[in-house]
């Protein structure tokens, strides 16, 4: 049901604010009307949740039956009903994606906040990031609460609204309040106008006002009447399903992995596409999942183990340093399945002494790891130790074992791989993420930062293209609507590497890419796709009927490199 009073204070009508030059750039790329639709769509979640079924363990039909039972039996389950009485759960009808299940949500709903000028509702103000999670189905947790009306008690009905970043005198953006601020609910409240049109639901306070700012965790508000009603899959069918955006699933399909192949996922964390590829290969072959973050590598390991997948090997590796000569390779990568493969060394082969070392010996190990900066630390003298190392050591003594040791995980380092090492490579590049939704803020990006994202991705692409063997496949993807990171990177790739050609993608459900070029006021010219190339890529538009995040996929075939 659409809202009847979009101009009403107690409504959800956010307007995404962009840097003026960025807005002008996107208006040129998409046209003003189209970009206005995209910008509005970004402020809302998709009207459905997309679930990828782990077909190594179960089937789509079995998952649909289990989810339907959960829906019918559990008071605290998915809490969804269709207006026509039909099931909100259905199997994807797109050929090749039968292992995908959709669960429909609903919204936007008009909420009765019981407001009147004399008696405004009690309010809880949450951070923008908390609100974006709540719009996707999460609860309002204590850390997300910024401010609250005076005299809120446990059990009170409260309206939940969003604290948005505002421009400040220095030309930056910030939330203009401190945590614990008391809200007045009257026009005299200095933050009154900022909350207009940013109300995301009505709920029940699970803590008093004092409790919300005293405890460190737990649910602050049970949001039982939401603007958007989407299912929560927290702790539901773990290992059997994975909540994932539809375009991300399509990207794994576009790679078209085959059983027995050796595949590299260059920026793998948190492992959604990695595990999707493994399932498409029926867990037969070798997937190397790389990420430069130690903890994110552990996340990939954990997800792989949860899904029962054994073909995934993980390593800590900066994507900008993915290629090395064979002579510089070292055994340094941790295998999830415990098998030694080429430059890999399995977790079981690590010395038991290393596993049971004391905190003191870990400190020594860190000093000898080769990562230290010789200009700030001296191995023998000990007088010139960096302040960061002193803080780390104090933290180790104070806090005990860290996440890595306590979980028994280890992210082995890799020095990269020889050229032509892989049959297929997926480069799902770190990006501006301007396609993710719901998004309530976009003011930090500038035209220069958008260009810089593209330069960074071109450097990653330069690495990826060397690692694919002749006759292999390279898939490049992003979750942004920014042409500098999408079409401009494809243009760069095709112009620089004449042995690359755009390849057909299956399934192809996204729209065409942008053709042409853009001239900036500073004289910079950005080249996009040439006529005939636009239908070879997939561009997912948040404002289209597919109702997905903004996403981009390009698939390249690798011809003879000489």
Coordinates of C-alpha atoms in Angstrom, one line a residue:
X1 CA 0.0 0.0 0.0
X2 CA 1.5 3.3 -1.0
X3 CA 1.7 6.1 1.5
X4 CA -1.1 8.7 1.2
X5 CA 0.7 11.6 2.7
X6 CA 4.3 11.6 1.3
X7 CA 4.8 15.2 2.7
X8 CA 3.7 14.1 6.2
X9 CA 6.3 14.3 8.9
X10 CA 5.6 10.8 10.2
X11 CA 6.4 8.9 6.9
X12 CA 9.2 7.3 5.1
X13 CA 10.2 9.6 2.2
X14 CA 14.0 10.0 2.2
X15 CA 15.8 11.9 -0.5
X16 CA 19.3 10.7 -1.3
X17 CA 21.7 13.7 -1.3
X18 CA 24.6 13.6 -3.7
X19 CA 27.6 15.7 -4.2
X20 CA 26.4 18.2 -7.0
X21 CA 29.2 17.2 -9.4
X22 CA 28.5 13.5 -8.9
X23 CA 24.7 14.1 -9.5
X24 CA 25.6 16.0 -12.7
X25 CA 27.8 13.1 -13.8
X26 CA 25.1 10.5 -13.2
X27 CA 22.5 12.8 -14.9
X28 CA 24.6 12.8 -18.0
X29 CA 25.1 9.0 -17.9
X30 CA 21.5 8.0 -17.2
X31 CA 19.4 11.0 -18.0
X32 CA 17.9 13.1 -15.2
X33 CA 14.6 11.3 -15.0
X34 CA 16.2 7.8 -15.0
X35 CA 18.7 8.8 -12.4
X36 CA 16.0 10.3 -10.2
X37 CA 14.2 6.9 -10.3
X38 CA 17.5 5.1 -9.5
X39 CA 18.2 7.4 -6.6
X40 CA 14.7 6.8 -5.2
X41 CA 15.0 3.1 -5.6
X42 CA 18.3 3.0 -3.7
X43 CA 16.6 4.4 -0.6
X44 CA 14.3 1.3 -0.4
X45 CA 15.1 -2.4 0.0
X46 CA 14.1 -4.9 -2.6
X47 CA 10.6 -6.2 -2.0
X48 CA 11.9 -9.8 -1.7
X49 CA 14.7 -11.8 -0.2
X50 CA 16.8 -14.0 -2.5
X51 CA 18.0 -17.3 -1.1
X52 CA 20.7 -19.5 -2.7
X53 CA 20.2 -23.2 -1.9
X54 CA 23.2 -25.4 -1.1
X55 CA 22.5 -28.2 -3.5
X56 CA 25.4 -30.2 -2.2
X57 CA 23.4 -30.7 1.0
X58 CA 19.7 -30.3 0.0
X59 CA 17.3 -29.2 -2.8
X60 CA 15.1 -26.2 -3.5
X61 CA 11.9 -28.2 -2.9
X62 CA 13.1 -29.4 0.5
X63 CA 14.1 -25.8 1.5
X64 CA 10.7 -24.4 0.3
X65 CA 9.0 -27.1 2.4
X66 CA 11.1 -26.3 5.5
X67 CA 10.6 -22.6 5.2
X68 CA 6.9 -23.0 4.7
X69 CA 6.7 -25.1 7.9
X70 CA 8.7 -22.4 9.7
X71 CA 6.3 -19.8 8.4
X72 CA 3.2 -21.7 9.6
X73 CA 4.5 -23.0 12.9
X74 CA 6.7 -20.5 14.6
X75 CA 5.4 -17.3 16.2
X76 CA 8.8 -15.8 16.0
X77 CA 9.5 -17.1 12.5
X78 CA 9.4 -15.3 9.2
X79 CA 6.2 -13.4 10.1
X80 CA 5.1 -13.0 6.5
X81 CA 1.7 -13.2 4.8
X82 CA 0.6 -12.6 1.2
X83 CA -2.4 -10.3 0.7
X84 CA -4.1 -12.9 -1.5
X85 CA -3.4 -15.7 1.0
X86 CA -0.8 -17.4 -1.3
X87 CA 2.6 -18.6 -0.1
X88 CA 5.3 -15.9 -0.2
X89 CA 7.9 -18.5 -1.0
X90 CA 8.6 -19.5 -4.6
X91 CA 11.3 -21.1 -6.7
X92 CA 13.1 -18.9 -9.2
X93 CA 11.8 -19.5 -12.8
X94 CA 14.9 -18.2 -14.6
X95 CA 16.5 -21.1 -16.5
X96 CA 19.7 -22.2 -14.8
X97 CA 18.7 -20.6 -11.4
X98 CA 16.4 -23.3 -10.2
X99 CA 18.5 -23.5 -7.0
X100 CA 17.4 -20.0 -6.1
X101 CA 14.3 -19.4 -3.8
X102 CA 12.5 -16.1 -3.4
X103 CA 10.7 -15.0 -0.3
X104 CA 8.4 -12.0 -0.8
X105 CA 8.2 -9.1 1.6
X106 CA 6.0 -6.1 1.3
X107 CA 6.0 -2.3 1.6
X108 CA 6.1 0.6 1.8
X109 CA 3.3 0.5 4.4
X110 CA 1.7 3.5 6.0
X111 CA 2.2 3.4 9.7
X112 CA -0.1 5.0 12.3
X113 CA 2.2 6.7 14.7
X114 CA -0.7 8.0 16.8
X115 CA 0.6 11.5 16.4
X116 CA -1.0 14.8 17.1
X117 CA 0.4 18.2 17.7
X118 CA -0.5 18.0 21.4
X119 CA 0.8 14.4 22.0
X120 CA 3.6 13.5 19.6
X121 CA 4.7 9.8 19.9
X122 CA 7.7 8.9 22.0
X123 CA 10.7 8.4 19.7
X124 CA 13.9 6.4 19.4
X125 CA 16.5 7.8 17.0
X126 CA 18.9 5.3 15.4
X127 CA 22.0 5.7 13.4
X128 CA 21.8 5.6 9.6
X129 CA 23.6 2.2 9.3
X130 CA 21.3 0.7 12.0
X131 CA 18.3 2.0 10.0
X132 CA 19.6 0.5 6.7
X133 CA 19.9 -2.9 8.5
X134 CA 16.4 -2.5 10.0
X135 CA 14.9 -1.8 6.6
X136 CA 16.4 -5.1 5.5
X137 CA 14.6 -7.0 8.3
X138 CA 16.9 -6.6 11.3
X139 CA 15.8 -5.6 14.8
X140 CA 16.8 -2.3 16.5
X141 CA 19.8 -3.3 18.7
X142 CA 21.2 -1.2 21.5
X143 CA 24.5 0.0 19.7
X144 CA 22.4 1.6 17.0
X145 CA 20.4 3.9 19.3
X146 CA 21.6 7.5 19.3
X147 CA 18.9 9.4 21.1
X148 CA 15.5 8.9 22.8
X149 CA 12.6 10.8 24.1
X150 CA 12.6 11.5 27.9
X151 CA 10.7 9.1 30.2
X152 CA 10.7 6.1 27.8
X153 CA 10.0 3.0 29.8
X154 CA 10.1 -0.7 29.0
X155 CA 6.9 -1.7 27.1
X156 CA 6.2 1.8 25.8
X157 CA 5.1 2.3 22.2
X158 CA 7.9 4.2 20.3
X159 CA 8.3 5.6 16.8
X160 CA 11.7 4.8 15.3
X161 CA 13.4 7.4 13.1
X162 CA 16.8 7.9 11.5
X163 CA 19.6 10.3 12.3
X164 CA 21.1 11.4 9.0
X165 CA 24.5 13.0 8.3
X166 CA 24.2 16.7 7.7
X167 CA 26.7 19.1 6.0
X168 CA 28.8 21.0 8.5
X169 CA 30.8 24.3 8.4
X170 CA 34.0 22.5 7.3
X171 CA 32.3 21.1 4.2
X172 CA 32.2 17.6 5.6
X173 CA 29.2 15.5 6.8
X174 CA 28.4 14.4 10.3
X175 CA 25.6 13.5 12.7
X176 CA 25.0 16.7 14.7
X177 CA 24.3 15.1 18.0
X178 CA 26.0 13.1 20.7
X179 CA 24.7 9.6 21.8
X180 CA 22.2 10.0 24.7
X181 CA 20.6 13.2 23.4
X182 CA 17.1 13.7 24.7
X183 CA 14.5 14.3 22.0
X184 CA 11.7 16.8 22.6
X185 CA 9.2 15.8 19.9
X186 CA 8.2 19.4 19.4
X187 CA 9.1 21.9 16.7
X188 CA 11.4 23.7 19.2
X189 CA 13.6 20.6 19.2
X190 CA 16.8 21.5 17.3
X191 CA 16.7 18.1 15.5
X192 CA 12.9 18.2 14.8
X193 CA 13.1 19.1 11.1
X194 CA 15.9 16.6 10.4
X195 CA 13.7 13.7 11.3
X196 CA 10.8 14.6 8.9
X197 CA 10.1 11.8 6.4
X198 CA 12.6 9.4 8.1
X199 CA 10.3 7.2 10.2
X200 CA 10.8 3.5 9.6
X201 CA 8.3 2.0 11.9
X202 CA 6.5 1.7 15.3
X203 CA 7.6 -0.7 18.0
X204 CA 7.8 -1.6 21.6
X205 CA 10.7 -0.5 23.8
X206 CA 12.5 -3.5 25.3
X207 CA 14.5 -1.3 27.6
X208 CA 13.9 1.9 29.5
X209 CA 15.7 5.0 28.2
X210 CA 18.3 4.6 30.9
X211 CA 18.8 0.9 29.9
X212 CA 19.4 1.8 26.3
X213 CA 22.4 3.9 27.1
X214 CA 23.7 1.7 29.9
X215 CA 23.9 -1.8 28.4
X216 CA 26.2 -2.6 25.5
X217 CA 24.1 -5.2 23.6
X218 CA 20.6 -6.6 23.1
X219 CA 17.4 -5.5 21.4
X220 CA 16.4 -2.0 22.2
X221 CA 13.1 -1.9 20.3
X222 CA 11.0 -4.8 19.0
X223 CA 9.9 -3.2 15.7
X224 CA 6.6 -4.9 15.1
X225 CA 5.1 -2.5 12.7
X226 CA 7.5 -1.7 9.8
X227 CA 7.5 0.4 6.7
X228 CA 9.0 -2.5 4.9
X229 CA 8.3 -6.1 6.0
X230 CA 11.0 -8.5 5.0
X231 CA 11.9 -11.9 6.5
X232 CA 14.8 -12.4 8.9
X233 CA 16.8 -15.5 8.2
X234 CA 18.9 -15.2 11.3
X235 CA 19.9 -18.8 12.4
X236 CA 17.5 -20.3 9.8
X237 CA 18.7 -23.5 8.0
X238 CA 22.4 -22.7 8.4
X239 CA 24.5 -24.6 6.0
X240 CA 21.5 -25.3 3.7
X241 CA 20.8 -21.7 2.5
X242 CA 22.7 -18.5 2.0
X243 CA 21.0 -15.1 1.7
X244 CA 22.5 -13.4 -1.4
X245 CA 21.5 -10.7 -3.9
X246 CA 20.3 -12.1 -7.2
X247 CA 23.0 -10.3 -9.3
X248 CA 25.7 -11.8 -7.2
X249 CA 24.3 -15.3 -7.9
X250 CA 24.2 -14.5 -11.6
X251 CA 27.9 -13.4 -11.5
X252 CA 28.9 -16.8 -10.2
X253 CA 26.8 -18.4 -13.0
X254 CA 28.3 -16.1 -15.6
X255 CA 31.7 -17.6 -14.7
X256 CA 30.3 -21.0 -15.8
X257 CA 32.7 -23.1 -13.7
X258 CA 33.2 -26.7 -14.7
X259 CA 34.0 -29.7 -12.5
X260 CA 37.7 -30.3 -12.0
X261 CA 38.8 -26.8 -13.0
X262 CA 41.2 -24.5 -11.0
X263 CA 39.5 -21.2 -10.3
X264 CA 40.6 -18.0 -8.5
X265 CA 38.2 -15.7 -6.6
X266 CA 40.5 -12.7 -6.2
X267 CA 38.5 -10.7 -3.6
X268 CA 36.5 -13.5 -2.0
X269 CA 35.3 -12.4 1.4
X270 CA 32.8 -13.0 2.8
X271 CA 32.6 -16.1 0.6
X272 CA 29.1 -15.8 -1.0
X273 CA 30.3 -16.1 -4.6
X274 CA 33.1 -18.5 -3.7
X275 CA 30.6 -21.0 -2.2
X276 CA 28.2 -20.4 -5.1
X277 CA 31.0 -21.4 -7.6
X278 CA 31.9 -24.5 -5.5
X279 CA 28.3 -25.6 -5.5
X280 CA 28.0 -25.1 -9.3
X281 CA 31.1 -27.3 -9.6
X282 CA 29.4 -29.9 -7.3
X283 CA 32.4 -29.4 -5.0
X284 CA 34.7 -31.0 -7.5
X285 CA 37.9 -29.1 -8.5
X286 CA 39.9 -26.4 -6.8
X287 CA 38.8 -22.9 -5.9
X288 CA 41.4 -20.5 -4.4
X289 CA 39.7 -17.8 -2.4
X290 CA 41.9 -14.9 -1.7
X291 CA 41.4 -11.7 0.3
X292 CA 43.9 -9.3 1.9
X293 CA 42.1 -9.2 5.2
X294 CA 43.1 -11.9 7.7
X295 CA 39.8 -12.0 9.5
X296 CA 37.8 -12.0 6.2
X297 CA 39.8 -15.0 5.1
X298 CA 38.6 -16.7 8.3
X299 CA 35.0 -15.7 7.4
X300 CA 35.4 -17.6 4.1
X301 CA 36.8 -20.6 5.9
X302 CA 33.9 -20.6 8.3
X303 CA 31.2 -20.3 5.6
X304 CA 32.8 -23.1 3.5
X305 CA 32.9 -25.4 6.5
X306 CA 29.3 -24.5 7.4
X307 CA 28.2 -25.5 3.9
X308 CA 30.2 -28.7 3.9
X309 CA 32.4 -27.6 0.9
X310 CA 35.8 -29.2 0.6
X311 CA 37.2 -27.8 -2.7
X312 CA 37.8 -24.3 -1.4
X313 CA 41.4 -23.2 -0.5
X314 CA 41.9 -19.9 1.2
X315 CA 44.8 -17.5 1.4
X316 CA 45.6 -14.0 2.6
X317 CA 46.7 -12.1 -0.5
X318 CA 46.5 -8.5 -1.7
X319 CA 44.8 -8.5 -5.1
X320 CA 47.3 -5.9 -6.4
X321 CA 50.1 -8.5 -5.8
X322 CA 48.4 -11.6 -7.2
X323 CA 51.0 -12.4 -9.9
X324 CA 54.5 -13.6 -9.1
X325 CA 57.2 -15.4 -10.9
X326 CA 57.4 -19.2 -10.1
X327 CA 60.8 -18.7 -8.4
X328 CA 59.3 -16.4 -5.7
X329 CA 56.5 -18.7 -4.7
X330 CA 56.4 -20.0 -1.2
X331 CA 54.2 -22.6 0.5
X332 CA 51.8 -20.2 2.3
X333 CA 48.2 -20.9 1.7
X334 CA 45.7 -22.6 4.0
X335 CA 43.5 -25.2 2.5
X336 CA 40.0 -25.7 3.9
X337 CA 40.0 -29.4 2.9
X338 CA 43.4 -30.1 4.3
X339 CA 44.9 -31.1 0.9
X340 CA 48.3 -29.8 -0.3
X341 CA 47.9 -28.3 -3.7
X342 CA 50.9 -26.7 -5.6
X343 CA 51.8 -23.6 -3.6
X344 CA 49.3 -24.5 -0.8
X345 CA 50.1 -25.8 2.6
X346 CA 47.3 -27.4 4.6
X347 CA 46.3 -26.3 8.1
X348 CA 47.0 -29.8 9.4
X349 CA 50.6 -29.5 8.3
X350 CA 51.3 -26.5 10.5
X351 CA 53.6 -27.3 13.5
X352 CA 51.8 -28.2 16.6
X353 CA 54.2 -25.9 18.5
X354 CA 52.8 -23.0 16.5
X355 CA 49.3 -23.9 17.5
X356 CA 49.9 -24.1 21.3
X357 CA 52.4 -21.2 21.5
X358 CA 51.9 -18.8 24.4
X359 CA 51.0 -15.2 23.9
X360 CA 54.6 -14.2 24.5
X361 CA 55.9 -16.4 21.8
X362 CA 53.2 -15.1 19.4
X363 CA 54.6 -11.7 20.0
X364 CA 58.0 -13.0 19.1
X365 CA 56.5 -14.7 16.0
X366 CA 55.0 -11.4 14.9
X367 CA 58.4 -9.7 15.2
X368 CA 59.9 -12.4 13.0
X369 CA 57.1 -12.6 10.4
X370 CA 58.9 -10.4 8.0
X371 CA 56.2 -7.7 8.1
X372 CA 58.0 -5.4 10.5
X373 CA 59.4 -2.1 9.4
X374 CA 63.1 -2.0 9.9
X375 CA 63.1 1.8 10.2
X376 CA 61.0 1.7 13.3
X377 CA 62.0 -1.6 15.0
X378 CA 65.4 -3.2 15.7
X379 CA 65.7 -6.9 16.1
X380 CA 68.6 -6.8 18.6
X381 CA 68.7 -3.4 20.3
X382 CA 65.0 -3.3 21.4
X383 CA 65.1 0.4 22.1
X384 CA 63.5 1.5 18.9
X385 CA 60.2 -0.3 19.0
X386 CA 57.2 1.2 17.3
X387 CA 54.4 2.7 19.4
X388 CA 51.9 0.5 17.5
X389 CA 53.7 -2.6 18.6
X390 CA 53.8 -1.5 22.2
X391 CA 50.0 -1.0 22.1
X392 CA 49.5 -4.4 20.4
X393 CA 51.6 -6.1 23.1
X394 CA 49.6 -4.4 25.9
X395 CA 46.4 -5.5 24.2
X396 CA 47.6 -9.1 24.0
X397 CA 48.4 -9.1 27.7
X398 CA 45.1 -7.4 28.7
X399 CA 42.7 -9.2 26.4
X400 CA 44.2 -12.6 26.1
X401 CA 44.0 -14.6 22.9
X402 CA 42.6 -12.9 19.9
X403 CA 40.0 -14.0 17.4
X404 CA 42.4 -16.0 15.3
X405 CA 43.8 -18.1 18.2
X406 CA 40.5 -18.6 20.0
X407 CA 38.7 -19.9 16.9
X408 CA 41.6 -22.1 15.9
X409 CA 41.6 -20.4 12.5
X410 CA 44.6 -19.4 10.4
X411 CA 44.8 -17.4 7.3
X412 CA 48.0 -18.5 5.5
X413 CA 49.8 -15.9 3.4
X414 CA 50.5 -16.2 -0.3
X415 CA 53.1 -14.5 -2.4
X416 CA 50.8 -14.9 -5.4
X417 CA 50.6 -17.2 -8.4
X418 CA 52.5 -17.7 -11.7
X419 CA 50.9 -16.3 -14.9
X420 CA 48.3 -18.6 -16.6
X421 CA 47.6 -20.5 -13.3
X422 CA 43.8 -20.7 -13.5
X423 CA 41.1 -21.8 -15.9
X424 CA 38.8 -19.0 -14.7
X425 CA 39.2 -15.9 -12.5
X426 CA 36.4 -13.9 -10.8
X427 CA 37.3 -10.4 -9.9
X428 CA 34.4 -9.1 -7.9
X429 CA 36.2 -5.8 -7.2
X430 CA 36.1 -3.6 -4.1
X431 CA 34.1 -0.6 -5.3
X432 CA 32.1 2.5 -4.2
X433 CA 29.1 0.1 -3.5
X434 CA 26.7 2.8 -4.8
X435 CA 24.3 0.0 -6.0
X436 CA 23.7 -1.4 -2.5
X437 CA 20.3 -0.8 -1.1
X438 CA 18.6 0.5 1.0
X439 CA 21.0 3.4 1.0
X440 CA 20.2 6.6 2.9
X441 CA 23.4 8.5 2.4
X442 CA 25.7 9.1 -0.6
X443 CA 27.3 12.5 0.1
X444 CA 30.9 11.4 0.6
X445 CA 31.6 10.3 -2.9
X446 CA 33.1 13.0 -5.3
X447 CA 33.8 12.8 -9.0
X448 CA 37.5 12.4 -8.1
X449 CA 36.8 9.5 -5.7
X450 CA 34.7 7.8 -8.3
X451 CA 37.5 8.0 -10.8
X452 CA 40.0 6.8 -8.3
X453 CA 37.9 3.7 -7.6
X454 CA 38.1 2.9 -11.3
X455 CA 41.9 3.4 -11.4
X456 CA 42.2 1.0 -8.4
X457 CA 40.1 -1.6 -10.2
X458 CA 42.1 -1.3 -13.4
X459 CA 45.3 -2.2 -11.4
X460 CA 43.5 -5.3 -10.1
X461 CA 42.3 -6.2 -13.6
X462 CA 45.9 -6.0 -14.8
X463 CA 46.7 -8.7 -12.3
X464 CA 43.7 -10.8 -13.0
X465 CA 44.2 -11.0 -16.8
X466 CA 47.7 -12.4 -16.3
X467 CA 46.5 -15.3 -14.1
X468 CA 44.0 -16.7 -16.6
X469 CA 45.3 -19.3 -19.1
X470 CA 44.7 -19.0 -22.8
X471 CA 41.2 -20.2 -23.6
X472 CA 40.1 -19.3 -20.1
X473 CA 37.5 -16.9 -18.7
X474 CA 37.7 -13.8 -16.6
X475 CA 34.5 -12.3 -15.0
X476 CA 34.6 -8.7 -13.7
X477 CA 31.8 -7.5 -11.4
X478 CA 30.9 -4.6 -9.1
X479 CA 28.0 -3.6 -6.9
X480 CA 27.9 0.0 -8.1
X481 CA 26.0 2.2 -10.6
X482 CA 29.2 4.2 -11.3
X483 CA 30.3 4.0 -15.0
X484 CA 33.9 4.9 -14.0
X485 CA 34.0 1.5 -12.3
X486 CA 31.9 -0.4 -14.8
X487 CA 31.9 0.5 -18.5
X488 CA 35.1 2.6 -18.3
X489 CA 37.0 -0.5 -16.9
X490 CA 35.6 -2.7 -19.7
X491 CA 36.7 -0.1 -22.3
X492 CA 40.2 0.0 -20.7
X493 CA 40.4 -3.8 -20.7
X494 CA 39.4 -4.2 -24.3
X495 CA 41.7 -1.5 -25.6
X496 CA 44.8 -2.6 -23.6
X497 CA 44.4 -6.4 -24.0
X498 CA 43.7 -7.2 -27.6
X499 CA 43.4 -10.9 -26.8
X500 CA 40.3 -10.2 -24.7
X501 CA 36.8 -10.3 -26.1
X502 CA 33.4 -9.9 -24.4
X503 CA 31.7 -13.3 -24.0
X504 CA 28.0 -14.1 -23.8
X505 CA 26.6 -14.6 -20.3
X506 CA 24.0 -17.1 -19.1
X507 CA 21.6 -16.3 -17.7
X508 CA 21.4 -12.8 -19.1
X509 CA 18.7 -11.0 -17.1
X510 CA 20.3 -7.6 -16.6
X511 CA 20.0 -4.7 -18.9
X512 CA 22.5 -3.2 -21.4
X513 CA 25.6 -1.1 -20.5
X514 CA 26.2 2.5 -21.3
X515 CA 27.5 3.4 -24.8
X516 CA 29.5 6.6 -25.5
X517 CA 31.7 8.8 -23.4
X518 CA 31.6 11.5 -20.8
X519 CA 33.5 14.8 -20.9
X520 CA 34.1 16.4 -17.5
X521 CA 34.4 20.1 -16.8
X522 CA 38.1 19.7 -16.0
X523 CA 38.8 18.3 -19.5
X524 CA 39.0 14.6 -18.5
X525 CA 37.3 12.3 -21.0
X526 CA 35.9 8.9 -19.9
X527 CA 35.3 6.3 -22.7
X528 CA 32.5 3.8 -22.2
X529 CA 31.2 0.9 -24.4
X530 CA 31.2 1.0 -28.2
X531 CA 27.9 0.3 -30.1
X532 CA 27.3 -3.5 -30.2
X533 CA 29.1 -4.1 -26.9
X534 CA 26.3 -2.9 -24.6
X535 CA 24.3 -6.1 -24.9
X536 CA 27.3 -8.3 -24.0
X537 CA 27.5 -7.0 -20.4
X538 CA 24.8 -7.1 -17.7
X539 CA 23.8 -3.9 -15.8
X540 CA 21.3 -4.4 -13.0
X541 CA 19.2 -1.3 -12.5
X542 CA 17.7 -0.8 -9.0
X543 CA 14.7 1.0 -10.5
X544 CA 13.9 -1.8 -13.0
X545 CA 11.2 -4.5 -12.6
X546 CA 13.8 -7.0 -11.3
X547 CA 14.0 -4.9 -8.2
X548 CA 17.6 -5.8 -7.4
X549 CA 20.7 -4.0 -6.1
X550 CA 22.7 -2.0 -8.7
X551 CA 25.3 -4.4 -10.1
X552 CA 27.5 -4.8 -13.2
X553 CA 28.9 -8.0 -14.8
X554 CA 31.4 -8.3 -17.7
X555 CA 32.6 -11.6 -19.0
X556 CA 35.8 -11.9 -21.0
X557 CA 37.2 -14.8 -23.1
X558 CA 41.0 -15.0 -23.1
X559 CA 42.6 -15.6 -26.5
X560 CA 46.2 -16.2 -27.5
X561 CA 48.3 -13.8 -25.5
X562 CA 51.2 -13.4 -28.0

